[in-house]
Coordinates of C-alpha atoms (C1' of nucleotides) in Angstrom, one line a residue:
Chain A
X2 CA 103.3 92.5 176.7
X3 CA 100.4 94.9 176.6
X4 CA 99.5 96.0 172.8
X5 CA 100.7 99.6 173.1
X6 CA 101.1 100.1 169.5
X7 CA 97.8 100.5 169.2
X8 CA 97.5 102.6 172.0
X9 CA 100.2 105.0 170.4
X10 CA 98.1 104.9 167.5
X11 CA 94.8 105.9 169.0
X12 CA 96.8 109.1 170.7
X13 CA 97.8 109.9 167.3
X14 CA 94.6 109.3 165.4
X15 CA 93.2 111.7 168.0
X16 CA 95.7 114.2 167.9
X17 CA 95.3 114.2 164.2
X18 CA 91.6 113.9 164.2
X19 CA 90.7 117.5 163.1
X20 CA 92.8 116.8 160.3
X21 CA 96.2 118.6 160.4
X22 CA 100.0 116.9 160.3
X23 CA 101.8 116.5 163.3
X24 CA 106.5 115.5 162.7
X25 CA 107.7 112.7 163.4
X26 CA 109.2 113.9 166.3
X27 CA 106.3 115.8 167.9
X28 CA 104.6 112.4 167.4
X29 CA 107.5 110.6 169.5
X30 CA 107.3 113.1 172.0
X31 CA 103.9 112.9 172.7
X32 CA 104.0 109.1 172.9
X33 CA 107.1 108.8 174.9
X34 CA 109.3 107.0 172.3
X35 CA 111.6 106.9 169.9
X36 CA 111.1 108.1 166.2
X37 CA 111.6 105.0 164.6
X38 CA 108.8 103.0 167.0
X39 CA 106.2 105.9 165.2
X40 CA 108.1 104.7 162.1
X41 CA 107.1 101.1 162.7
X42 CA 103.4 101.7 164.2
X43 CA 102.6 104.3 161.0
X44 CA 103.8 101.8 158.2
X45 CA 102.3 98.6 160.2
X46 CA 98.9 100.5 159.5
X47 CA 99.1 102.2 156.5
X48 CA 95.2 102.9 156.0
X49 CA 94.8 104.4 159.5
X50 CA 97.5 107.0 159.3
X51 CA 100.6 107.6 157.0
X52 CA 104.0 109.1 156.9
X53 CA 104.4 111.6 154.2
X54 CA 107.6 113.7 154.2
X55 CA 108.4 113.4 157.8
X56 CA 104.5 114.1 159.1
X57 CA 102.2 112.3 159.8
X58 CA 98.8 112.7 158.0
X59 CA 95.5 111.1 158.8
X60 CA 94.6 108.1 155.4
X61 CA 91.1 108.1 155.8
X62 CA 89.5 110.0 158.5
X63 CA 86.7 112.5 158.0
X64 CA 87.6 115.0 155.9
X65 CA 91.4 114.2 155.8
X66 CA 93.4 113.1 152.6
X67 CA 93.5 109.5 151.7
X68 CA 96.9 109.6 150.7
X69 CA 97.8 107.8 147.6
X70 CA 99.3 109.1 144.4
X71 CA 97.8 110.2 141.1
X72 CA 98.7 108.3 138.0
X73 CA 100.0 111.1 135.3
X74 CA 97.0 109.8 133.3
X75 CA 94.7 110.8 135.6
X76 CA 96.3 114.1 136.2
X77 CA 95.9 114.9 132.8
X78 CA 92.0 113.7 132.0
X79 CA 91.4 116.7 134.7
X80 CA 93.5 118.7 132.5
X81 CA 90.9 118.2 130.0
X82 CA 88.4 119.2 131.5
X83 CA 89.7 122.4 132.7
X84 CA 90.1 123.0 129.5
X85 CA 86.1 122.9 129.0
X86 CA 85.9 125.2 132.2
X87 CA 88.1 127.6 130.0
X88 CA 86.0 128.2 127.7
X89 CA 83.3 128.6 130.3
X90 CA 84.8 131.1 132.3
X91 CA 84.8 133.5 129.4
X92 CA 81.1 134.0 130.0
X93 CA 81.2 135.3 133.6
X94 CA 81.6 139.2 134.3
X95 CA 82.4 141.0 136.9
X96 CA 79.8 141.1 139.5
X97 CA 78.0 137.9 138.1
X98 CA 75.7 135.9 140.1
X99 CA 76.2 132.3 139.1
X100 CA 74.4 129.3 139.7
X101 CA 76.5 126.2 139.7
X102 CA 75.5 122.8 138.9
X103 CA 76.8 119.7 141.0
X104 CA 79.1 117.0 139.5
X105 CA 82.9 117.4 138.8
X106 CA 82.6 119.1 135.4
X107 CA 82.4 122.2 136.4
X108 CA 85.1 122.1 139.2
X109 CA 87.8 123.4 137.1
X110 CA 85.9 126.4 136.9
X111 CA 85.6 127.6 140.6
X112 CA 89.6 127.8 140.2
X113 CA 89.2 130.3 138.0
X114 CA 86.8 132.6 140.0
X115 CA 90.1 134.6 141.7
X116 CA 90.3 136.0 139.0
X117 CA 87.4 138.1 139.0
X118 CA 87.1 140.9 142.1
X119 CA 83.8 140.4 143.2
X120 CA 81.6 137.4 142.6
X121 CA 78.3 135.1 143.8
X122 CA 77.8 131.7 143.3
X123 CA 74.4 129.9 144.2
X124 CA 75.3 125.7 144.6
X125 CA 73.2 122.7 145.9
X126 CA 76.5 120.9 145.9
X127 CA 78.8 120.0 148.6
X128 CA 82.4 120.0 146.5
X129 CA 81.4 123.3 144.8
X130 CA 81.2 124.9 148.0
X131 CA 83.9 123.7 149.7
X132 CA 85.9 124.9 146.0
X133 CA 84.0 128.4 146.7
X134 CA 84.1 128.6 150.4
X135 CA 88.2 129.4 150.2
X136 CA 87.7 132.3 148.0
X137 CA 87.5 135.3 149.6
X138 CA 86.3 136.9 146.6
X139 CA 82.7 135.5 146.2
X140 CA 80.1 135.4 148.2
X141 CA 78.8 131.8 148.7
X142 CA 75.0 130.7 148.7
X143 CA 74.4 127.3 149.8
X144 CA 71.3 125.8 149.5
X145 CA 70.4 122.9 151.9
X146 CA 69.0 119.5 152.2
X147 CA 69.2 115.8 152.3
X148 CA 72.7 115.1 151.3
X149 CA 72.6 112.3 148.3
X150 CA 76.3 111.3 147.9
X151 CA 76.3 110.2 144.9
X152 CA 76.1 114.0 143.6
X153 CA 77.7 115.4 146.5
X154 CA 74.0 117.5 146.6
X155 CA 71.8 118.4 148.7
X156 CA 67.9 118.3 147.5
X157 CA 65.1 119.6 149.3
X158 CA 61.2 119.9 148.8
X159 CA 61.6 123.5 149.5
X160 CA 64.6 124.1 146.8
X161 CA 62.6 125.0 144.1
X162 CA 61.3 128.5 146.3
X163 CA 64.4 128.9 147.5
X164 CA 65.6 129.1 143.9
X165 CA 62.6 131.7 143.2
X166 CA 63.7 133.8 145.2
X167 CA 67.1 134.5 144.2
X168 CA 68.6 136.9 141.5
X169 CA 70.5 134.4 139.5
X170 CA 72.8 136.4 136.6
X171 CA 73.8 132.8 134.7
X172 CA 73.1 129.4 135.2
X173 CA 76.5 127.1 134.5
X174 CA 74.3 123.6 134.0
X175 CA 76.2 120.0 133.5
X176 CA 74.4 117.1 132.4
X177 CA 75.1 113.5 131.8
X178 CA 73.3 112.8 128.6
X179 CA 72.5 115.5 125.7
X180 CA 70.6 114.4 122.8
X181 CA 69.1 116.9 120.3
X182 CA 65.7 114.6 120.1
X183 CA 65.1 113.3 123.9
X184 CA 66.6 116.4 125.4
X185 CA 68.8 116.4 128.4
X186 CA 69.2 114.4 131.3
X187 CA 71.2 113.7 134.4
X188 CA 71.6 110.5 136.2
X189 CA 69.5 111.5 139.4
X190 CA 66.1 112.6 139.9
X191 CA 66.5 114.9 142.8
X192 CA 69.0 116.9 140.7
X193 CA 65.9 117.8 138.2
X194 CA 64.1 119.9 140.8
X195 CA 67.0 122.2 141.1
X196 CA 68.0 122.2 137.3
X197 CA 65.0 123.3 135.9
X198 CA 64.5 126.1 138.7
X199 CA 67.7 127.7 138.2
X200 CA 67.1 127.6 134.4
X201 CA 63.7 129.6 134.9
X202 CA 65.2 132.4 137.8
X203 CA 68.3 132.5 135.3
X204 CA 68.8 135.3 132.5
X205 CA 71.3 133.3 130.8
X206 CA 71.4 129.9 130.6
X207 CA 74.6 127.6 129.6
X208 CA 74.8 123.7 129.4
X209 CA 78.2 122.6 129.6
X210 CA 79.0 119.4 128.6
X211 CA 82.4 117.3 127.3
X212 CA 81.9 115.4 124.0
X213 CA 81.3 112.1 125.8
X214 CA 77.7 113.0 126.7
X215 CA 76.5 113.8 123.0
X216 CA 74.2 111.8 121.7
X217 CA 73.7 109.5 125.7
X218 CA 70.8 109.6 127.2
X219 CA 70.4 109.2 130.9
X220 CA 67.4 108.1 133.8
X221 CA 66.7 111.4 134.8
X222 CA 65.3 113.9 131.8
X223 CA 65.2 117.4 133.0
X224 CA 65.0 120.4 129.7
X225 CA 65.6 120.1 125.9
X226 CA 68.5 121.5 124.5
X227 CA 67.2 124.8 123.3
X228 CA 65.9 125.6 126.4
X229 CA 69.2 126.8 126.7
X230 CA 71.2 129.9 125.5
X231 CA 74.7 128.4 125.3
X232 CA 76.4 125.1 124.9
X233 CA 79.8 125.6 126.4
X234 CA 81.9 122.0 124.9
X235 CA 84.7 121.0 123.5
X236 CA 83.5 118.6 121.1
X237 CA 84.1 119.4 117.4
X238 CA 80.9 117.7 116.1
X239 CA 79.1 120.1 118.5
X240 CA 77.6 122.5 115.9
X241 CA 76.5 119.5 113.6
X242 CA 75.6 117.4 116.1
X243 CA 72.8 119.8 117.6
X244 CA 71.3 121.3 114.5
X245 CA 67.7 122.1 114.5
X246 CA 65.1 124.1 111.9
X247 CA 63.7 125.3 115.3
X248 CA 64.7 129.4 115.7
X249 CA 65.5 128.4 119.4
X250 CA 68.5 126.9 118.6
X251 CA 71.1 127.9 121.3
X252 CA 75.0 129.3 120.7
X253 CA 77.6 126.5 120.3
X254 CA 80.9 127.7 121.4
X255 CA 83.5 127.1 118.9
X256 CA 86.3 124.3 119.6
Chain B
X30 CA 104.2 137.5 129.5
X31 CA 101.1 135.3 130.0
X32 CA 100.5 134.5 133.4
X33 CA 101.0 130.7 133.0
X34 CA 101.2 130.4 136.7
X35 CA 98.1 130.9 137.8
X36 CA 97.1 128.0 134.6
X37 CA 99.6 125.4 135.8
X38 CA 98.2 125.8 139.4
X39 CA 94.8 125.2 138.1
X40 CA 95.7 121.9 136.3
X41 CA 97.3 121.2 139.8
X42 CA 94.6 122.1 141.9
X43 CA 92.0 120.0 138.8
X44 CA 94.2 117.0 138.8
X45 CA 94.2 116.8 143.0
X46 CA 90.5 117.9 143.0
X47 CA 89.8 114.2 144.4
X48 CA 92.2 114.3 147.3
X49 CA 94.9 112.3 146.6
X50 CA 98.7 113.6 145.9
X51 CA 101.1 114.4 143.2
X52 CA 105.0 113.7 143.7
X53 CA 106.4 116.7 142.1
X54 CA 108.7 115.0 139.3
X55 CA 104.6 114.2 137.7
X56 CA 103.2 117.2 138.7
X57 CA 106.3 118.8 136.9
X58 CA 105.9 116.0 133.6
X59 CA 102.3 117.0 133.8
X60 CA 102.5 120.9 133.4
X61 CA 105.8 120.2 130.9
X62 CA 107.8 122.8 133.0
X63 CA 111.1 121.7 135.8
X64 CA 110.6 120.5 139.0
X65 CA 111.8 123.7 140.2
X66 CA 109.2 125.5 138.7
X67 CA 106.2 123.9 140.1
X68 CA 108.2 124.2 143.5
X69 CA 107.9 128.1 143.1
X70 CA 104.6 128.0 142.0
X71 CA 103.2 125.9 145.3
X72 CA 105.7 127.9 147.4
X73 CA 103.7 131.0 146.5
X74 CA 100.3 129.8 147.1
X75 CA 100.3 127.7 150.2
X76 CA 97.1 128.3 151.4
X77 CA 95.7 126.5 147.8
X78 CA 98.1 123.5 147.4
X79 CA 101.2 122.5 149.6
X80 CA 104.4 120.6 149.3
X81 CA 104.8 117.9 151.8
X82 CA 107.6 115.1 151.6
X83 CA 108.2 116.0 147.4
X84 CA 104.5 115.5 147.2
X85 CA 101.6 118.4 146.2
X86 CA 98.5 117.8 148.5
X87 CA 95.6 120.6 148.5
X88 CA 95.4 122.7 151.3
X89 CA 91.9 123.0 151.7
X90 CA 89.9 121.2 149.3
X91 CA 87.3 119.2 150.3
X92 CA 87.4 116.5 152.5
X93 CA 91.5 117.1 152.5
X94 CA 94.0 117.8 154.9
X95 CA 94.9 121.8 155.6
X96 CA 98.6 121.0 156.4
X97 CA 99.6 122.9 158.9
X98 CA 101.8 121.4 161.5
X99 CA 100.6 120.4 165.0
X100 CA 102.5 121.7 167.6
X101 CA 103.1 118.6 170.3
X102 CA 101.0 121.4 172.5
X103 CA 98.2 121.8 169.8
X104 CA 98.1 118.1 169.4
X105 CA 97.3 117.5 172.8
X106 CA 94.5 120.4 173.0
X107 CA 93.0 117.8 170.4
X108 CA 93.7 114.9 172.9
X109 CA 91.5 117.2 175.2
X110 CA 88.9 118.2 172.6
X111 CA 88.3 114.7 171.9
X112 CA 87.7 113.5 175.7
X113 CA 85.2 116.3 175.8
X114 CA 83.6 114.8 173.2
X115 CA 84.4 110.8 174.0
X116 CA 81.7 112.8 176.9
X117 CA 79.4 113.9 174.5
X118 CA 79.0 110.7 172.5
X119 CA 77.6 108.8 175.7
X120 CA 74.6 111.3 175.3
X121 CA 74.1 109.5 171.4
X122 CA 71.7 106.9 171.2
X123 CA 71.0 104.2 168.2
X124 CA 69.0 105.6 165.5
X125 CA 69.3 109.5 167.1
X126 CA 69.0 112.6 164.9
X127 CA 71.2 115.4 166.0
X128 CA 71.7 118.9 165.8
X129 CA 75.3 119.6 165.8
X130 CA 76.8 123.2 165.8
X131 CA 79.2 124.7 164.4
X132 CA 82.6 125.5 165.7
X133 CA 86.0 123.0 166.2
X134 CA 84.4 121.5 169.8
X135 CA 82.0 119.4 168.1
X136 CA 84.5 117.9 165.5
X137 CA 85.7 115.3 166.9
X138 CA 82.5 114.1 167.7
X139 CA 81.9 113.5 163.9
X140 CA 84.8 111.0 163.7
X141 CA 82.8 108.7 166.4
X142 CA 80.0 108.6 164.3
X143 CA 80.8 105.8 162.5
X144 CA 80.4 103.4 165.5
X145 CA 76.5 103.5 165.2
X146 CA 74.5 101.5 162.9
X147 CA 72.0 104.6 162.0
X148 CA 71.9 108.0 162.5
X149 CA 70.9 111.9 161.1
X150 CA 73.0 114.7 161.2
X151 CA 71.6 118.0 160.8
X152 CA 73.8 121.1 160.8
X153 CA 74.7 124.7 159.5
X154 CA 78.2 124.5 159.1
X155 CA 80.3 123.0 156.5
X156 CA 83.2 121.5 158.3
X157 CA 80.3 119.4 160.1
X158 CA 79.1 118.9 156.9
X159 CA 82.3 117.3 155.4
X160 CA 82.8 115.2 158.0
X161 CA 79.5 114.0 157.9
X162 CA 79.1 113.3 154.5
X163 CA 82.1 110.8 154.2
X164 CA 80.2 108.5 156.9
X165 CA 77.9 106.2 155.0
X166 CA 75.8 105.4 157.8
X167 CA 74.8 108.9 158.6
X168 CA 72.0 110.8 157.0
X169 CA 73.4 114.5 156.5
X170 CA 70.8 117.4 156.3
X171 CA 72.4 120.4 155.8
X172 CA 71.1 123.8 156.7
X173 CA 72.2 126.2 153.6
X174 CA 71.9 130.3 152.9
X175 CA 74.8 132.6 152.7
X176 CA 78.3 131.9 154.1
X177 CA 80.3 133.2 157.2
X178 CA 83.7 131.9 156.7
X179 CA 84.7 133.4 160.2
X180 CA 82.4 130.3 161.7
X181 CA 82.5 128.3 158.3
X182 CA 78.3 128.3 159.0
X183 CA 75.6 129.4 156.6
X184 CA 72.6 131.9 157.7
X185 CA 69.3 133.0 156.2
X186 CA 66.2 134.6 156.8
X187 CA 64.2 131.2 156.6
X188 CA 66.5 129.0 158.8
X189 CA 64.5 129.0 161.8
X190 CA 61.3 128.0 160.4
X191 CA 63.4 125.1 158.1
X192 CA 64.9 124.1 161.7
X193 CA 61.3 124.2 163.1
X194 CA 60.2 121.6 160.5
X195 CA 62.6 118.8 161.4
X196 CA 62.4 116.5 164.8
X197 CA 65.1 116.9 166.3
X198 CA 66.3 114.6 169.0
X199 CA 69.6 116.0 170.7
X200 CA 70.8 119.5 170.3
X201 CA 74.4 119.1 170.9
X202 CA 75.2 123.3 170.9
X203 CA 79.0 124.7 171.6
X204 CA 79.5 127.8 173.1
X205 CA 82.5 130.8 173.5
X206 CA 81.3 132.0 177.0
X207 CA 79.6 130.8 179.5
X208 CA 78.2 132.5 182.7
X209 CA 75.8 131.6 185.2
X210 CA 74.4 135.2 185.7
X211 CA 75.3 136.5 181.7
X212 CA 74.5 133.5 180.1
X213 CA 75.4 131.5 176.9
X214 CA 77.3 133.4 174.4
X215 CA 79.2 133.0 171.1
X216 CA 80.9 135.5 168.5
X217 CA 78.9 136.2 165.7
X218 CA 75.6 137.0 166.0
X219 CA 74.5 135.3 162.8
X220 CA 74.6 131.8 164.9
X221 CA 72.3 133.1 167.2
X222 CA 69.1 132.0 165.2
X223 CA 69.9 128.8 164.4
X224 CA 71.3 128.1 168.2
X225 CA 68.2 128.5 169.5
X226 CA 65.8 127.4 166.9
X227 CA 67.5 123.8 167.5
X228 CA 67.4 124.3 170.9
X229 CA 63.3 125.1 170.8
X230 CA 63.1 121.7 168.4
X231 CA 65.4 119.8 170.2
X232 CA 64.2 116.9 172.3
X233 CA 67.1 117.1 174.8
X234 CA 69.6 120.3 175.1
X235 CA 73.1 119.6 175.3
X236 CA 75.8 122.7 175.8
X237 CA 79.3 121.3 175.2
X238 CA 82.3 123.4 176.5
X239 CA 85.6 123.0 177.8
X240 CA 86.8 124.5 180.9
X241 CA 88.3 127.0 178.9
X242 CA 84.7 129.0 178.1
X243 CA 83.8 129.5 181.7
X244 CA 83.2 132.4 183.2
X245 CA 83.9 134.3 179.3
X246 CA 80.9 136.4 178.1
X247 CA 81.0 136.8 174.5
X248 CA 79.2 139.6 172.0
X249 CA 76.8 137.5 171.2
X250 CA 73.9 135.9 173.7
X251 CA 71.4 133.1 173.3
X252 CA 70.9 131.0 176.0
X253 CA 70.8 131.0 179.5
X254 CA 72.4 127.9 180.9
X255 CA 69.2 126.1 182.5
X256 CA 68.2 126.5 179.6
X257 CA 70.3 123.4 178.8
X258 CA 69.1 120.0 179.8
X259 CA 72.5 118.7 180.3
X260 CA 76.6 120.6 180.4
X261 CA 79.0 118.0 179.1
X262 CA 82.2 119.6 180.4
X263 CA 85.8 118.5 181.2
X264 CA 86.1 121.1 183.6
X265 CA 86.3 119.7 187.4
X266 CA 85.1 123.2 188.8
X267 CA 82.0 123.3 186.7
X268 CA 79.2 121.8 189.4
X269 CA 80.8 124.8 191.2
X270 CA 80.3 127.2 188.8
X271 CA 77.2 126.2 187.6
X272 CA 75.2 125.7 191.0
X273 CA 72.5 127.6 191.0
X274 CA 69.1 128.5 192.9
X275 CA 66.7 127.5 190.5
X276 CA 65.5 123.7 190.0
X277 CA 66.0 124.0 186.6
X278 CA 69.6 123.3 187.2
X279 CA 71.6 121.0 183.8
X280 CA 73.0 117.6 184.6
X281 CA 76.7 118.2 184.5
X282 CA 79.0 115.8 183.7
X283 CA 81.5 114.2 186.0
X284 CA 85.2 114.7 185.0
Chain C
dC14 C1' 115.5 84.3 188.6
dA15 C1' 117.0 83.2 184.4
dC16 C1' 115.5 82.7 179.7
dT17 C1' 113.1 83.8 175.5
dA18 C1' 111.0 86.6 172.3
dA19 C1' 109.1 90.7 171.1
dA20 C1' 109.4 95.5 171.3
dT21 C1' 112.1 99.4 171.3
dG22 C1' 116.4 102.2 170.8
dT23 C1' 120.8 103.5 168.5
dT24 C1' 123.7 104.2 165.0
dA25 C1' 125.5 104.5 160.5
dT26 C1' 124.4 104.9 155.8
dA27 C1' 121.6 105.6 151.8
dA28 C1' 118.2 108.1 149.5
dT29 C1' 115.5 112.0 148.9
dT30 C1' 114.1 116.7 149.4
dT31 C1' 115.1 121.5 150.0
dT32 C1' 117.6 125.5 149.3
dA33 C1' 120.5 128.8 147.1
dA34 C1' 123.1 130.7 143.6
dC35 C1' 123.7 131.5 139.1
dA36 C1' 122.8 130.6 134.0
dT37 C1' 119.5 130.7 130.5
dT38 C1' 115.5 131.6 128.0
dA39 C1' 111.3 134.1 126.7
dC40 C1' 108.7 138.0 126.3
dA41 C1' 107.6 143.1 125.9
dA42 C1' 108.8 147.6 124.7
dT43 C1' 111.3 150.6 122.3
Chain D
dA6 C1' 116.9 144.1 116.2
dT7 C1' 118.2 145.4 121.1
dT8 C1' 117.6 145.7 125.7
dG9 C1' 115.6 145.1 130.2
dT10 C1' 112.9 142.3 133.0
dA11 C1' 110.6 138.4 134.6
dA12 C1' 110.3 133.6 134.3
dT13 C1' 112.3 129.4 134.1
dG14 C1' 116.2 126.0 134.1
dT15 C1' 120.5 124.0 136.0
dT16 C1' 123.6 122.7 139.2
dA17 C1' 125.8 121.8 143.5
dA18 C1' 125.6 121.9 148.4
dA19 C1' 122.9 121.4 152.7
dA20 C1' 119.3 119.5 155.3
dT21 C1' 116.1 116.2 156.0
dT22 C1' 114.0 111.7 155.8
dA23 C1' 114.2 106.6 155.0
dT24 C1' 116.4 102.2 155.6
dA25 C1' 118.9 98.6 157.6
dA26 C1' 121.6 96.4 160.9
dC27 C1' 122.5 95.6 165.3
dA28 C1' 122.2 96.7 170.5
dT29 C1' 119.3 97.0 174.3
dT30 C1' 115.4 96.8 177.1
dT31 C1' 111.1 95.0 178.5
dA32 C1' 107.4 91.7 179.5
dG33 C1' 106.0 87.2 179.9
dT34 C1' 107.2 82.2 181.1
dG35 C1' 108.8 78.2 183.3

DNA sequence: CACTAAATGTTATAATTTTAACATTACAAT
DNA sequence: ATTGTAATGTTAAAATTATAACATTTAGTG
């Protein structure tokens, strides 16, 4: 007998290729059988397509939910770092123009941005804009590239004009390593470019940063810590921790 | 009474920021409220997360399923979108870099991708983007500047010149109308630029259309059709349609 | 053409999810 | 404090989905 399993998969993968969920049924209509052979095919390849709830769902393809579930543990560590983006939020107003750093720090905070009426947010990185790109509330600048995945960024020799050019109310920075001696850094070098332009376009400035990245430093250095106005963290220490005789010394949000 | 709602949707949307999915008895431990809760919750904001099988999945976040059901109907418009484009990938060689639009046409395009050794991707929109950027053997460049969420594209006022910069070797461009006397159109005139900035760049022009677009004008014009070096159609009719005077005449696919 | 084995279909049952209705609690304002 | 309103919790019933066992069909083989 011919392998038609897989050719009832390949329909499928197709039908679900630009990544929406097709029922069970619809699926056994369009392949001519029964429920229960879509049944067998899905859960005989559970990384190409899975059953959740009666529909199928693409596992892996392109821009399509990989569908496994989060631990409660790992639910809550993004808990804490909404938390952080709390603390950040308070600093936006109305009508801001934000600049938004890449990694997954500052994620928690694009959430919040509904709440505002009217908002624009300048990003090099990929999941900030697809977090942005839903809200119909703020504009969305994206600035372009080579894409580096291991930032989710895009970097570009022509970033740093691009950055010039633009009005930038407050720059939200994240960093991987913050020391009060050998500055701060990030783990990538084609992340410093774009750093250190929006910091000089910026009005305001804001490093935000969890207590695990006190006192680490990383490859990539790209500004000392009073370059900046405010340190948006949640770590106690904080205040302690980044005390300087210098008069530069930048705002510490409380814990 | 505080709006903890909008908080415990936030933790939600943090804690499946990475794409996978919550069963709703955690999601419910998580946010310390009843299962019945975080059901109302989702239920009222289905366009940010969704309920599917007793599991939360993001609606739109990146790289993640918008669940919506496929109609059996829908689903085989996708069967048909990705012929047209099981057309277009003959056009792809080894080691190409391409220019790929924006719209849903070329999607499924993105998902055959992965079947090369090397390639560059170069576009303006950000679905093309996300499905790009999961393929590791892809280079991604991405066009940025201000967002149209009507075409999910970016514009801007130095696109053209950032498109002239790059080699491009195939233009693969999608189109709303098509009309041998009115030419190439689409909707929104912000595409126009980039359309044919990659088409002046571009090596080799490829228009890719389904039968649907023929003999459609739209608001917006930017090509005319021998301008094209090649029409990858699905449309049987379209030699007919197409033939033309002029020796500049576009390959057309056979059905 | 019968035989075998795999694939598919059918049915009944179990488990789970969804819905709806109503009870309870928490908060804000007086 | 008291009351009204909105939010949340609880419970039971309905609908849906998953599983398992067995029947049937299909394709390949001698």
């Amino acid at each position: 007998m011919k392998d038609r399993s897989a050719l009832r998969l390949a329909t499928l993968q197709e039908a679900l290729a630009s990544g929406g969920t097709l029922h069970l049924r619809d699926a056994a209509e369009l392949c001519g059988v029964s429920e229960m052979t879509i049944r067998r095919d899905v859960n005989a390849h559970p990384q190409v397509i899975s059953l959740l709830g009666g529909r199928l769902v693409m596992a892996h393809t392109p821009g399509v939910t990989p569908v496994y579930d989060l631990t409660e543990q790992q639910a809550s560590h993004y808990q804490a770092k909404s938390r952080l983006c709390q603390r950040a939020r308070r600093f936006i107003e109305e009508g801001d123009t934000l600049f938004i750093d890449c990694g997954s720090t500052l994620m928690p905070l694009m959430n919040q941005l509904s709440e505002f009426r009217e908002l624009t947010v300048i990003t090099y990185a990929l999941n900030v804009a697809n977090a942005v790109a839903v809200l119909p509330n703020v504009r969305l600048v994206m600035l372009g590239g080579l894409f580096y995945p291991t930032s989710q960024s895009f970097a570009s020799d022509t970033m740093a004009e691009s950055i010039e050019r633009l009005g930038i109310n407050k720059a939200f920075i994240s960093a991987a390593g913050v020391d009060l001696q050998r500055g701060v850094s990030c783990f990538h070098f084609h992340e410093v470019v774009p750093k250190q332009a929006a910091m000089a376009a910026a009005m305001q400035r804001l490093l935000v940063v969890d207590a695990s990245k006190f006192g680490v430093v990383r490859p990539a250095y790209f500004a000392s810590v009073n370059e900046f106005d405010v340190v948006v963290t949640d770590d106690d220490d904080a205040p302690a921790l980044l005390r300087d005789e210098h008069s530069g010394q930048p705002t510490i949000t409380a814990p």
